[in-house]
PDB file of C-alpha atoms in Angstrom:
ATOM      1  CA  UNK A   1       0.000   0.000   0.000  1.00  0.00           C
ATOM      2  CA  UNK A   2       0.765   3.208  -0.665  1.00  0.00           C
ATOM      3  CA  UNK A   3       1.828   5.802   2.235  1.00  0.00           C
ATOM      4  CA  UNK A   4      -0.677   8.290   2.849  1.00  0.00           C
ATOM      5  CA  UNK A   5       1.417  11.396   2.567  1.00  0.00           C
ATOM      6  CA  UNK A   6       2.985  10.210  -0.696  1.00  0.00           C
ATOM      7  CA  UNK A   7      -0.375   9.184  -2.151  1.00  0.00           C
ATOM      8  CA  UNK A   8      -1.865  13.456  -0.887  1.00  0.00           C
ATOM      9  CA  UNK A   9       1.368  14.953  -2.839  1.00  0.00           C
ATOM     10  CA  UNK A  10       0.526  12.593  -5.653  1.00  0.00           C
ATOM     11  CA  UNK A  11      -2.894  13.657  -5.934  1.00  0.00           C
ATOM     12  CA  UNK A  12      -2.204  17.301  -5.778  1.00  0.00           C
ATOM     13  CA  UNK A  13       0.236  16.592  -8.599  1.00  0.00           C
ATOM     14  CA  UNK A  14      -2.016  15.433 -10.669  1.00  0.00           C
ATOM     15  CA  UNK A  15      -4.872  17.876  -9.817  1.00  0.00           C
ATOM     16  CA  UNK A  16      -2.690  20.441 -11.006  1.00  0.00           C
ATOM     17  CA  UNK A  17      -1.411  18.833 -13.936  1.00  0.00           C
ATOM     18  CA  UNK A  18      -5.468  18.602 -14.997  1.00  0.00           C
ATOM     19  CA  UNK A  19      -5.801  22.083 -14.725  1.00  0.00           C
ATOM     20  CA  UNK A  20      -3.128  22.869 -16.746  1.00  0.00           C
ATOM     21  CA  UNK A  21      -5.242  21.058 -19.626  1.00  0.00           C
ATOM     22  CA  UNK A  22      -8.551  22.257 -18.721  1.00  0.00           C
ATOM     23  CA  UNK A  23      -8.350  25.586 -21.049  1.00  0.00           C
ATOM     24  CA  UNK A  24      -7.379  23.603 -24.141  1.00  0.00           C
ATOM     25  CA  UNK A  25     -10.332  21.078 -23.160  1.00  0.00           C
ATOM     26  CA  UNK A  26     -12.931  23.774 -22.885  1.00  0.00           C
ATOM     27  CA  UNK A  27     -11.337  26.062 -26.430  1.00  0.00           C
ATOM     28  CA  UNK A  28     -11.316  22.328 -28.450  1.00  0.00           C
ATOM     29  CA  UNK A  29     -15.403  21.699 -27.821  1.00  0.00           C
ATOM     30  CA  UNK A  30     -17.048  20.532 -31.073  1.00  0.00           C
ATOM     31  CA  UNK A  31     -13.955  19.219 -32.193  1.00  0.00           C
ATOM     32  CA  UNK A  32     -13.750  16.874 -35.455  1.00  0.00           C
ATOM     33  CA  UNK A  33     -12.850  13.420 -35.577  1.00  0.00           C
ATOM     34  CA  UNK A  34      -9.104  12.992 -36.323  1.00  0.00           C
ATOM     35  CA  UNK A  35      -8.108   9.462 -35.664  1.00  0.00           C
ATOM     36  CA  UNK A  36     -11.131   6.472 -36.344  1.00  0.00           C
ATOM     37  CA  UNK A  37     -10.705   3.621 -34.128  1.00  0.00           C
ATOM     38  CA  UNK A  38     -13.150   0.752 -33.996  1.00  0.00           C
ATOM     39  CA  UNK A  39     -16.172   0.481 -35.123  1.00  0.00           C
ATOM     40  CA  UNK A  40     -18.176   4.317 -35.071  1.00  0.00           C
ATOM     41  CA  UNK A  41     -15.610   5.530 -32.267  1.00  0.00           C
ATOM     42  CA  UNK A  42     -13.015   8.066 -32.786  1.00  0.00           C
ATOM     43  CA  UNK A  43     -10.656  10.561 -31.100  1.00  0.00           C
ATOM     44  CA  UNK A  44     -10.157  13.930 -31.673  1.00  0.00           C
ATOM     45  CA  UNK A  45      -7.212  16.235 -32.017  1.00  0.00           C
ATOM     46  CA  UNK A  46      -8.118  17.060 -28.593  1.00  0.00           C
ATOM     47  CA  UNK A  47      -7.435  13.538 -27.260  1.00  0.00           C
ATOM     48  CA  UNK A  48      -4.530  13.783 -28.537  1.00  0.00           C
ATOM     49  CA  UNK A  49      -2.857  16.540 -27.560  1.00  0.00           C
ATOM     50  CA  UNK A  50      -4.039  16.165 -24.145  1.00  0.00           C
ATOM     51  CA  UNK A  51      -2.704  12.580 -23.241  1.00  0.00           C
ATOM     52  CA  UNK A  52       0.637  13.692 -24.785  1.00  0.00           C
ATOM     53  CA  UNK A  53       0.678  16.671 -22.064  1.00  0.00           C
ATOM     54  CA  UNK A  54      -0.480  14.865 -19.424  1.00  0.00           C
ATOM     55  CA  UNK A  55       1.494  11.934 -20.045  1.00  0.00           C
ATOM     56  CA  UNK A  56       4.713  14.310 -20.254  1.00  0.00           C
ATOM     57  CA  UNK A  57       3.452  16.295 -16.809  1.00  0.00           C
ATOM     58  CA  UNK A  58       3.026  13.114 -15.208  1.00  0.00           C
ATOM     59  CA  UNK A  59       5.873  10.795 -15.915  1.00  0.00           C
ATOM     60  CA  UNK A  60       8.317  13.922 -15.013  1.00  0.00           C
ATOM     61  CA  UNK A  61       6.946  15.086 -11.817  1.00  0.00           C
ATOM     62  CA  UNK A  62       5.759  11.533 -10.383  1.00  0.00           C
ATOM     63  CA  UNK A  63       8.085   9.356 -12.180  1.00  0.00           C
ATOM     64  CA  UNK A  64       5.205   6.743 -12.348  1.00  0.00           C
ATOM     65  CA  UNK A  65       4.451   5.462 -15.905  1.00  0.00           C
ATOM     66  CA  UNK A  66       0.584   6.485 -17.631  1.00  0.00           C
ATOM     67  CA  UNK A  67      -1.139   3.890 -19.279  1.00  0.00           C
ATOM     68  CA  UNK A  68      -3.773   6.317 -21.505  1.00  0.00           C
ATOM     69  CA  UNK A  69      -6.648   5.403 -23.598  1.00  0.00           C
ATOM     70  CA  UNK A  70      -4.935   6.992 -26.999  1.00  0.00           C
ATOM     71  CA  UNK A  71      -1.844   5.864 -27.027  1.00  0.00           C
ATOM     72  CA  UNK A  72      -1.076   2.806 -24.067  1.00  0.00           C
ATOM     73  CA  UNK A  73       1.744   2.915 -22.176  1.00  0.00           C
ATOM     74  CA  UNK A  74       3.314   1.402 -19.102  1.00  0.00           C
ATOM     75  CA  UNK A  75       1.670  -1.765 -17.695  1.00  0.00           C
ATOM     76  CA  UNK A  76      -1.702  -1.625 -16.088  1.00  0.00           C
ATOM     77  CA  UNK A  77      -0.346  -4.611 -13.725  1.00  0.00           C
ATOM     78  CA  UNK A  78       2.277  -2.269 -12.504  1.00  0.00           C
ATOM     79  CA  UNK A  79       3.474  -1.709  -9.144  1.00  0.00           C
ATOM     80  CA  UNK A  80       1.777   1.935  -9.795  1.00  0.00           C
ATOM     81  CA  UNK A  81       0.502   3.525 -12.668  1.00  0.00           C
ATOM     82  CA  UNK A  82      -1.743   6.321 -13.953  1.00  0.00           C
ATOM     83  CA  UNK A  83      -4.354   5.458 -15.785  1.00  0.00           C
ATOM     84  CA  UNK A  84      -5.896   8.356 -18.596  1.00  0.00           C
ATOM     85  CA  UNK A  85      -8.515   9.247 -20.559  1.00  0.00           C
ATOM     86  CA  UNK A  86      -8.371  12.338 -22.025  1.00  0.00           C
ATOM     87  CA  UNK A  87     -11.741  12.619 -23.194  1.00  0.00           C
ATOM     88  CA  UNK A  88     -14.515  10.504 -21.939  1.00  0.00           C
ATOM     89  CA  UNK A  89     -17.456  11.227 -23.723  1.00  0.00           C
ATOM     90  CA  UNK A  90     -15.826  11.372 -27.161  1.00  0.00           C
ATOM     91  CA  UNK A  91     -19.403  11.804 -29.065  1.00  0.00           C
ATOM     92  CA  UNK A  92     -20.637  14.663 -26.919  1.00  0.00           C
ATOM     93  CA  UNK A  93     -17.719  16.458 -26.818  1.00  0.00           C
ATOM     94  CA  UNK A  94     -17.604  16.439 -30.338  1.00  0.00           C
ATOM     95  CA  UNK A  95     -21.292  17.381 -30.482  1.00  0.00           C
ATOM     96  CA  UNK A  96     -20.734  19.983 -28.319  1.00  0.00           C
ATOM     97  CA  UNK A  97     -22.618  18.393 -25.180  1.00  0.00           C
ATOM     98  CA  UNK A  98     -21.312  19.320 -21.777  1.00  0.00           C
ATOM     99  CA  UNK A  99     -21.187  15.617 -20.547  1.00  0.00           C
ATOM    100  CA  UNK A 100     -17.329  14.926 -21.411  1.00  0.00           C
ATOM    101  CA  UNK A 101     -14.819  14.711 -18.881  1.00  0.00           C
ATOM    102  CA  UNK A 102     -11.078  14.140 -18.256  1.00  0.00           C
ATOM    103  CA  UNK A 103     -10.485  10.709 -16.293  1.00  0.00           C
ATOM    104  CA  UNK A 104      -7.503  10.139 -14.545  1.00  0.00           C
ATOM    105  CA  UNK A 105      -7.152   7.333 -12.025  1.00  0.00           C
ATOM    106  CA  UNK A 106      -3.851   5.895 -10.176  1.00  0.00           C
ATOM    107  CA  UNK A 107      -3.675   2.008  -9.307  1.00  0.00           C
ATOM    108  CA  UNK A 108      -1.546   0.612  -6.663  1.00  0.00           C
ATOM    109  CA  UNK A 109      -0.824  -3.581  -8.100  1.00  0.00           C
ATOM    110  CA  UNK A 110      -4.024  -2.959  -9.846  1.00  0.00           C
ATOM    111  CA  UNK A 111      -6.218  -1.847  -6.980  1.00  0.00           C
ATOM    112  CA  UNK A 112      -7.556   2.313  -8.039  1.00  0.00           C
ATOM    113  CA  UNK A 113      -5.971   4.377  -5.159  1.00  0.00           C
ATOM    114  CA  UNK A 114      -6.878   7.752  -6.435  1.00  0.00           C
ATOM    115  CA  UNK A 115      -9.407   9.064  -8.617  1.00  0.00           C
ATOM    116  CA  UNK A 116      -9.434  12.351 -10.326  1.00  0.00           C
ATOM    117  CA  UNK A 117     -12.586  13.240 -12.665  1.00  0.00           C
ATOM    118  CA  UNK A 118     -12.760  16.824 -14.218  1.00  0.00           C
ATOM    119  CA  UNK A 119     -16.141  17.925 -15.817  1.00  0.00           C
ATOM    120  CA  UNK A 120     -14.111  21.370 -17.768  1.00  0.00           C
ATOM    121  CA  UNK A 121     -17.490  22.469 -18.893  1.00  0.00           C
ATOM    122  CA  UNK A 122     -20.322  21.777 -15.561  1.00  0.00           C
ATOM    123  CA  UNK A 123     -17.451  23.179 -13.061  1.00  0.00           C
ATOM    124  CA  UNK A 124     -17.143  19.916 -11.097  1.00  0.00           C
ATOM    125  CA  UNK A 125     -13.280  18.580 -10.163  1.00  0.00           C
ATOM    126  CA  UNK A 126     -13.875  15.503  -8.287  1.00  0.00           C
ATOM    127  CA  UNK A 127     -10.804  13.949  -6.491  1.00  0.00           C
ATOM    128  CA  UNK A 128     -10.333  11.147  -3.775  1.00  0.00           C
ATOM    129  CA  UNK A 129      -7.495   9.343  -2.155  1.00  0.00           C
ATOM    130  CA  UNK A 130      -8.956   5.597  -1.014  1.00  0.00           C
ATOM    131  CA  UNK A 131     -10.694   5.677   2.332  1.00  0.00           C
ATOM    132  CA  UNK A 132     -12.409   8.761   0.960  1.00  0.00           C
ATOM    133  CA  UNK A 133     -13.167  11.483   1.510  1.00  0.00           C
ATOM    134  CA  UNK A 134     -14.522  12.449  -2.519  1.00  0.00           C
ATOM    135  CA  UNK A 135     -13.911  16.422  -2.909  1.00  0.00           C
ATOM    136  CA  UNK A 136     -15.650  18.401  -5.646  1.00  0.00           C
ATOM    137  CA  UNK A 137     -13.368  21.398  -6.186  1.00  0.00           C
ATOM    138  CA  UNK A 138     -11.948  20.623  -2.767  1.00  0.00           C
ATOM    139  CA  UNK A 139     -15.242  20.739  -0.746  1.00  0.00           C
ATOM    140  CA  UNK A 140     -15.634  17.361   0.920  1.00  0.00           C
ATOM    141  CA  UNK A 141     -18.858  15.892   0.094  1.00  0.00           C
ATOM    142  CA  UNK A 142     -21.047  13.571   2.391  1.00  0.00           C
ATOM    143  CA  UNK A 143     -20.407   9.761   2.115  1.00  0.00           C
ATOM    144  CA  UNK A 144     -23.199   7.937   0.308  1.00  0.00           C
ATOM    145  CA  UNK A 145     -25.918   6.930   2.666  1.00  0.00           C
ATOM    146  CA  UNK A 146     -27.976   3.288   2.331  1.00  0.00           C
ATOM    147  CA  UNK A 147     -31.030   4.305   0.120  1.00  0.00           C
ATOM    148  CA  UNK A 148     -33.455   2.265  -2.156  1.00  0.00           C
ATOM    149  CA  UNK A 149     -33.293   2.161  -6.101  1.00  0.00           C
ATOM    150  CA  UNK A 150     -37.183   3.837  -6.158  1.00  0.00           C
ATOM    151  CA  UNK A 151     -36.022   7.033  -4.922  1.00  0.00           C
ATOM    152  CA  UNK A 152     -32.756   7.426  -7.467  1.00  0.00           C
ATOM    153  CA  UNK A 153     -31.665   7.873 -10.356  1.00  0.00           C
ATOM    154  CA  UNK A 154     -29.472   5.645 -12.169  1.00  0.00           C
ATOM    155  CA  UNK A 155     -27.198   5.840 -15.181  1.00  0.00           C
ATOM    156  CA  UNK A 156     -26.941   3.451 -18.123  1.00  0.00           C
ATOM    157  CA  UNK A 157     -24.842   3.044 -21.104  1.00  0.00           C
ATOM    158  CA  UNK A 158     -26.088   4.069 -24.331  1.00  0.00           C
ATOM    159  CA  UNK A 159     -26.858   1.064 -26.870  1.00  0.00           C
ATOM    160  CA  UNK A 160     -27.752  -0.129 -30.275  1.00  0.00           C
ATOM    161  CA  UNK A 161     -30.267  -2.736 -29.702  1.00  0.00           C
ATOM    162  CA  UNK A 162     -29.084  -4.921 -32.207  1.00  0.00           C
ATOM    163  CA  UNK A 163     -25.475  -5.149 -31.497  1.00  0.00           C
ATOM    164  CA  UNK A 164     -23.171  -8.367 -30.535  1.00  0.00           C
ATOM    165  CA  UNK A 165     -20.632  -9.457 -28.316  1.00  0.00           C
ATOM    166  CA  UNK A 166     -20.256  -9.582 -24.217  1.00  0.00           C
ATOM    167  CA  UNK A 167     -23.930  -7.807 -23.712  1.00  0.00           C
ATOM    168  CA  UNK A 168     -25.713  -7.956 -26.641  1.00  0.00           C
ATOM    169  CA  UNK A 169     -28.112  -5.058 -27.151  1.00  0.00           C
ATOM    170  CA  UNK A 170     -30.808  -7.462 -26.396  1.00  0.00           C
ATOM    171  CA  UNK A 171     -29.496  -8.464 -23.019  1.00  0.00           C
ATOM    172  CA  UNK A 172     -28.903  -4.505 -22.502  1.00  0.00           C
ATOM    173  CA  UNK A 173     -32.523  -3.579 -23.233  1.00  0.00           C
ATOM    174  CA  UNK A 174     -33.998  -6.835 -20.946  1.00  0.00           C
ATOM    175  CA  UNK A 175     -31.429  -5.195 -17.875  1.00  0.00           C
ATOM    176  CA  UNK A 176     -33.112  -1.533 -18.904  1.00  0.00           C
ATOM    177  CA  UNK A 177     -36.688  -3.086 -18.814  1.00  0.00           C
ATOM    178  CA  UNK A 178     -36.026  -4.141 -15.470  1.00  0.00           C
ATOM    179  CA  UNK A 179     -34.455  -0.934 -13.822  1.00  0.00           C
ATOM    180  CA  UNK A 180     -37.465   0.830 -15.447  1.00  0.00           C
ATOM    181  CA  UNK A 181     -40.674  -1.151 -13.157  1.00  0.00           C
ATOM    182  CA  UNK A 182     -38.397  -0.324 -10.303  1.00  0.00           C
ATOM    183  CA  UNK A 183     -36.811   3.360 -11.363  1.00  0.00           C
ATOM    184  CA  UNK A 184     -38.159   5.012 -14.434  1.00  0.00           C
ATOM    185  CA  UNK A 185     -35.708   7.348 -13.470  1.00  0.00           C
ATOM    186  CA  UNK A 186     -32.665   6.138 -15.872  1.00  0.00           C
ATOM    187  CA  UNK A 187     -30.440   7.849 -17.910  1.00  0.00           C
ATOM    188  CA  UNK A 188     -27.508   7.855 -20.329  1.00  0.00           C
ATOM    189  CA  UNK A 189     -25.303  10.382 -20.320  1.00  0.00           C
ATOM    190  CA  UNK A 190     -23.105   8.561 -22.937  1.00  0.00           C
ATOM    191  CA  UNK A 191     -19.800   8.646 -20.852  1.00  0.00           C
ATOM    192  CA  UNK A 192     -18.965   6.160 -18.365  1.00  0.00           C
ATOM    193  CA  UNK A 193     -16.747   8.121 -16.367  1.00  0.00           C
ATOM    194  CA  UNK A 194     -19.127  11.176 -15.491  1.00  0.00           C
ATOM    195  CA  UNK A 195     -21.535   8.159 -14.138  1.00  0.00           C
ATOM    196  CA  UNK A 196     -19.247   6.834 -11.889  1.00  0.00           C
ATOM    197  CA  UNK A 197     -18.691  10.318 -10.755  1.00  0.00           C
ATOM    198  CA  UNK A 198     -22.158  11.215 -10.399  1.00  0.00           C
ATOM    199  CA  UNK A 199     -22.763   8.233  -8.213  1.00  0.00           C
ATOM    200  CA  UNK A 200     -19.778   8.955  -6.180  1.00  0.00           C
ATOM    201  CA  UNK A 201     -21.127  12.410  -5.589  1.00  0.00           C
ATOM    202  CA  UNK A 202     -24.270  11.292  -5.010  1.00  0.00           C
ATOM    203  CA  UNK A 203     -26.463  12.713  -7.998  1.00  0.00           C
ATOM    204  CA  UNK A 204     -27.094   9.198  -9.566  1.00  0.00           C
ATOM    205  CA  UNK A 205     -27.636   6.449  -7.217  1.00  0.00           C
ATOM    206  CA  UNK A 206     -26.234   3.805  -8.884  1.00  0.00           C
ATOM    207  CA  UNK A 207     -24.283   3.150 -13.305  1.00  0.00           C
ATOM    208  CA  UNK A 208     -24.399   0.320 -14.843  1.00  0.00           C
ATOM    209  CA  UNK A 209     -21.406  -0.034 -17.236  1.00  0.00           C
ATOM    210  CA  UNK A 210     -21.109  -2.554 -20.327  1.00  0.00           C
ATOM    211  CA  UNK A 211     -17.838  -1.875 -20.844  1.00  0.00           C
ATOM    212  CA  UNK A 212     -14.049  -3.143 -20.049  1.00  0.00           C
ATOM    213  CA  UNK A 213     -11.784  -0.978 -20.516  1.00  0.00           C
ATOM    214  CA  UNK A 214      -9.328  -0.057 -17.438  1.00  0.00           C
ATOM    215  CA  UNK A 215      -9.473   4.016 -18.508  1.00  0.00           C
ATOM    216  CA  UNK A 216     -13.221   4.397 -18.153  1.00  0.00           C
ATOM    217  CA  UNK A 217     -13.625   2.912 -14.831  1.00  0.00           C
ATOM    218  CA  UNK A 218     -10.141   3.413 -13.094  1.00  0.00           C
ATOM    219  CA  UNK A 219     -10.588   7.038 -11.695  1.00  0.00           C
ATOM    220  CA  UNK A 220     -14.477   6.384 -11.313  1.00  0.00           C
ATOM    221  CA  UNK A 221     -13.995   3.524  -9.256  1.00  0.00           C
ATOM    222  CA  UNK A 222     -11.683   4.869  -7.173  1.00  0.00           C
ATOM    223  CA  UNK A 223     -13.946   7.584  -6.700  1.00  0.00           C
ATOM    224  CA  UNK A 224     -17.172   5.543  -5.668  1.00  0.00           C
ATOM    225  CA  UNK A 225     -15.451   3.481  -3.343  1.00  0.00           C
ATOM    226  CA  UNK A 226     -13.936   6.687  -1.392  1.00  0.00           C
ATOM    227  CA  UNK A 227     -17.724   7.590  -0.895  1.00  0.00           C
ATOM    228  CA  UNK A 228     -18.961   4.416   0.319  1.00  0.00           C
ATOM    229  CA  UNK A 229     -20.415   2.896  -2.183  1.00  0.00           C
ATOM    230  CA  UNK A 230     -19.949  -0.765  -3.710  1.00  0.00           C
ATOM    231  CA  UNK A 231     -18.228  -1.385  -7.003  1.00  0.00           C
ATOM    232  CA  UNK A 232     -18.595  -5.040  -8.593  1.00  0.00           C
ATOM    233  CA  UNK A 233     -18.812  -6.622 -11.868  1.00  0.00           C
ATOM    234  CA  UNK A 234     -22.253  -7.499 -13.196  1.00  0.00           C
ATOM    235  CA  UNK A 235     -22.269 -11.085 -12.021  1.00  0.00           C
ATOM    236  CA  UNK A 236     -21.111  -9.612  -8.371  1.00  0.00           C
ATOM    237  CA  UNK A 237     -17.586 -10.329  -8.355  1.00  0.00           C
ATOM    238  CA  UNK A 238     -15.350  -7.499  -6.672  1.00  0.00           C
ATOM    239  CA  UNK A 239     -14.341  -5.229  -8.873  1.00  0.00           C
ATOM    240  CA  UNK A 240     -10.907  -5.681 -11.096  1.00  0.00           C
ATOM    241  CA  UNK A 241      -8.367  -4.079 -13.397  1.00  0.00           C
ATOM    242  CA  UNK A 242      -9.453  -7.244 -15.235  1.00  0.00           C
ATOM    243  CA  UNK A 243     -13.428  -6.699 -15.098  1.00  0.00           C
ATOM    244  CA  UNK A 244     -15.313  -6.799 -18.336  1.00  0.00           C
ATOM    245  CA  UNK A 245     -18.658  -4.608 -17.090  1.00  0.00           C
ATOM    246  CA  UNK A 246     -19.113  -2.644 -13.629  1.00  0.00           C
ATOM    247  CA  UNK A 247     -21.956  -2.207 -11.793  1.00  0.00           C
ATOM    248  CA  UNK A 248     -21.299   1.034  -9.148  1.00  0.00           C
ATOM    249  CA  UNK A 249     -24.265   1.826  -6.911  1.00  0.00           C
ATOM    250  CA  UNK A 250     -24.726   3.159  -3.535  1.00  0.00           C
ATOM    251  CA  UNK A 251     -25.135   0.974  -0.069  1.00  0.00           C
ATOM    252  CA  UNK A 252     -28.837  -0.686  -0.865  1.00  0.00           C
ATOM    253  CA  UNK A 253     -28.987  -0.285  -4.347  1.00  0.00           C
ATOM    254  CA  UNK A 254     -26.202  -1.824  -5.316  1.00  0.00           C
ATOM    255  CA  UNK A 255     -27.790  -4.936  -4.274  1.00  0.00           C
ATOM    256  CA  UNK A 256     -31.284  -4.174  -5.656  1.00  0.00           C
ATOM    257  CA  UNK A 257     -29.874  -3.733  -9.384  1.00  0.00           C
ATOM    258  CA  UNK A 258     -27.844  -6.885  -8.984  1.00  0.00           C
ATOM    259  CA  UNK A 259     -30.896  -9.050  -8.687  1.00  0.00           C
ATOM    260  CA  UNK A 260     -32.485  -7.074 -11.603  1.00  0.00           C
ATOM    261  CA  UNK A 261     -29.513  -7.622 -14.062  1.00  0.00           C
ATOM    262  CA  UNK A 262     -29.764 -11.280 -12.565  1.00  0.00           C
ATOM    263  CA  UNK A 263     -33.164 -11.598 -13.510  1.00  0.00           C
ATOM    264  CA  UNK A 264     -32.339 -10.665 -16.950  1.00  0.00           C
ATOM    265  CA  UNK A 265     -30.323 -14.210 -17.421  1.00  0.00           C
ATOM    266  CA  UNK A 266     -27.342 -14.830 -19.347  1.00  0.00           C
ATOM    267  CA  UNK A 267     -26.036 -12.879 -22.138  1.00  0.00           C
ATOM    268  CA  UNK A 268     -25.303 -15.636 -23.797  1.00  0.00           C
ATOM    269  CA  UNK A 269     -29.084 -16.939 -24.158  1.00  0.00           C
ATOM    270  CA  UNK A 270     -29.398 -13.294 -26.212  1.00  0.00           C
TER     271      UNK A 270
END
């Protein structure tokens, strides 16, 4: 584990090293598409640029490695590395939403440690060192309190209904279905990493996330657990470096939405 002290002057590192990006963030909104990865996803110039500078920042005042969504880097099994995306929320940004945000998370053997999750455009900075507390712009917010799925709202990934693979669209809409006779208060903000902030902060009350890769859910995670709340997979299982899907939710309704995504069955019957 990490020592306290080192782990506060790491995070203040970093906060600043965000901040130093945060202007060409907000003046690159709307940006076009400059690199097409797989399938309809892409990165902008934007991406780009920032992951280079925050890479640089990082590796020369820390002298830990940054593994980052654009272009890799040191080892996510690492004794400690950072862990960046420069632009969650790739479609929004682009489209000139204000749902995009800059993820950066730091894991100790694999295990988030710190989470830091900057929303450039809303105003919100969210940091936290494990054991909590989460900060928004350095005001220490409440820990997440045991509350049912009825009274909150909870975020889901966007979807095409009739895509493949892990979670087919199918299996997606059946776990949707479900949330909705208990909460028809759902949403999809179309970037993982502001869900797993909001939850952490206590707007949404629990995120369901499809997804696998490390640099949407490192800082997030990092983040939910500081508040209190429980982070698995979607069949239960503690939450990994190595998890395919997370489910984040607050005390109470993290269990509630694991029986409804159980009650949805297999994805593999879909």
């Amino acid at each position: 584990m990490v020592e306290p002290g080192k782990l506060a002057a790491l995070l203040a590192t970093a906060t600043d090293v965000l901040d130093d990006v945060s202007e060409a963030f907000v003046d690159g909104h709307r940006a076009d598409s400059a690199v097409r990865k797989h399938g309809n996803d892409f990165a902008t110039e934007v991406d780009l640029a920032i992951e280079r500078q925050v890479v640089a920042a990082l590796t020369e005042q820390t002298g830990i490695g940054v593994h980052g969504e654009e272009f890799g880097g040191a080892p996510i099994d690492s004794e400690l590395v950072w862990v960046l995306d420069p632009i969650d929320g790739t479609f929004n940004y682009a489209a000139g939403s204000p749902m995009a945000a800059i993820l950066l998370g730091l894991l100790a053997d694999g295990e988030p440690v710190a989470g830091l999750t900057w929303l450039p455009f809303v105003g919100n900075r969210y940091t936290a060192l494990a054991g909590g507390p989460v900060r928004d712009n350095g005001t220490e917010l409440p820990p997440l309190e045991h509350t049912t799925l009825a009274d909150s709202i909870i975020g889901i990934q966007t979807f095409n209904i009739d895509s493949r693979g892990r979670f087919p669209g199918r299996y997606r809409a059946e776990v949707l279905a479900n949330l909705s006779r208990v909460s028809s208060r759902v949403r999809m903000h179309g970037a993982t990493g502001v869900d797993l902030a909001y939850v952490a902060a206590g707007i949404l009350g629990g995120a369901i996330s499809f997804g696998h890769h490390i640099w949407d859910h490192a800082a997030g995670v990092a983040l939910v657990r500081a508040a209190g709340g429980i982070v698995t997979d979607l069949a239960g299982q503690h939450w990994t470096a190595e998890s395919k899907s997370a489910l984040a939710a607050a005390p109470g309704i993290h269990e509630q939405i694991l029986a409804l995504v159980a009650a949805a069955g297999s994805p593999e019957d879909y």
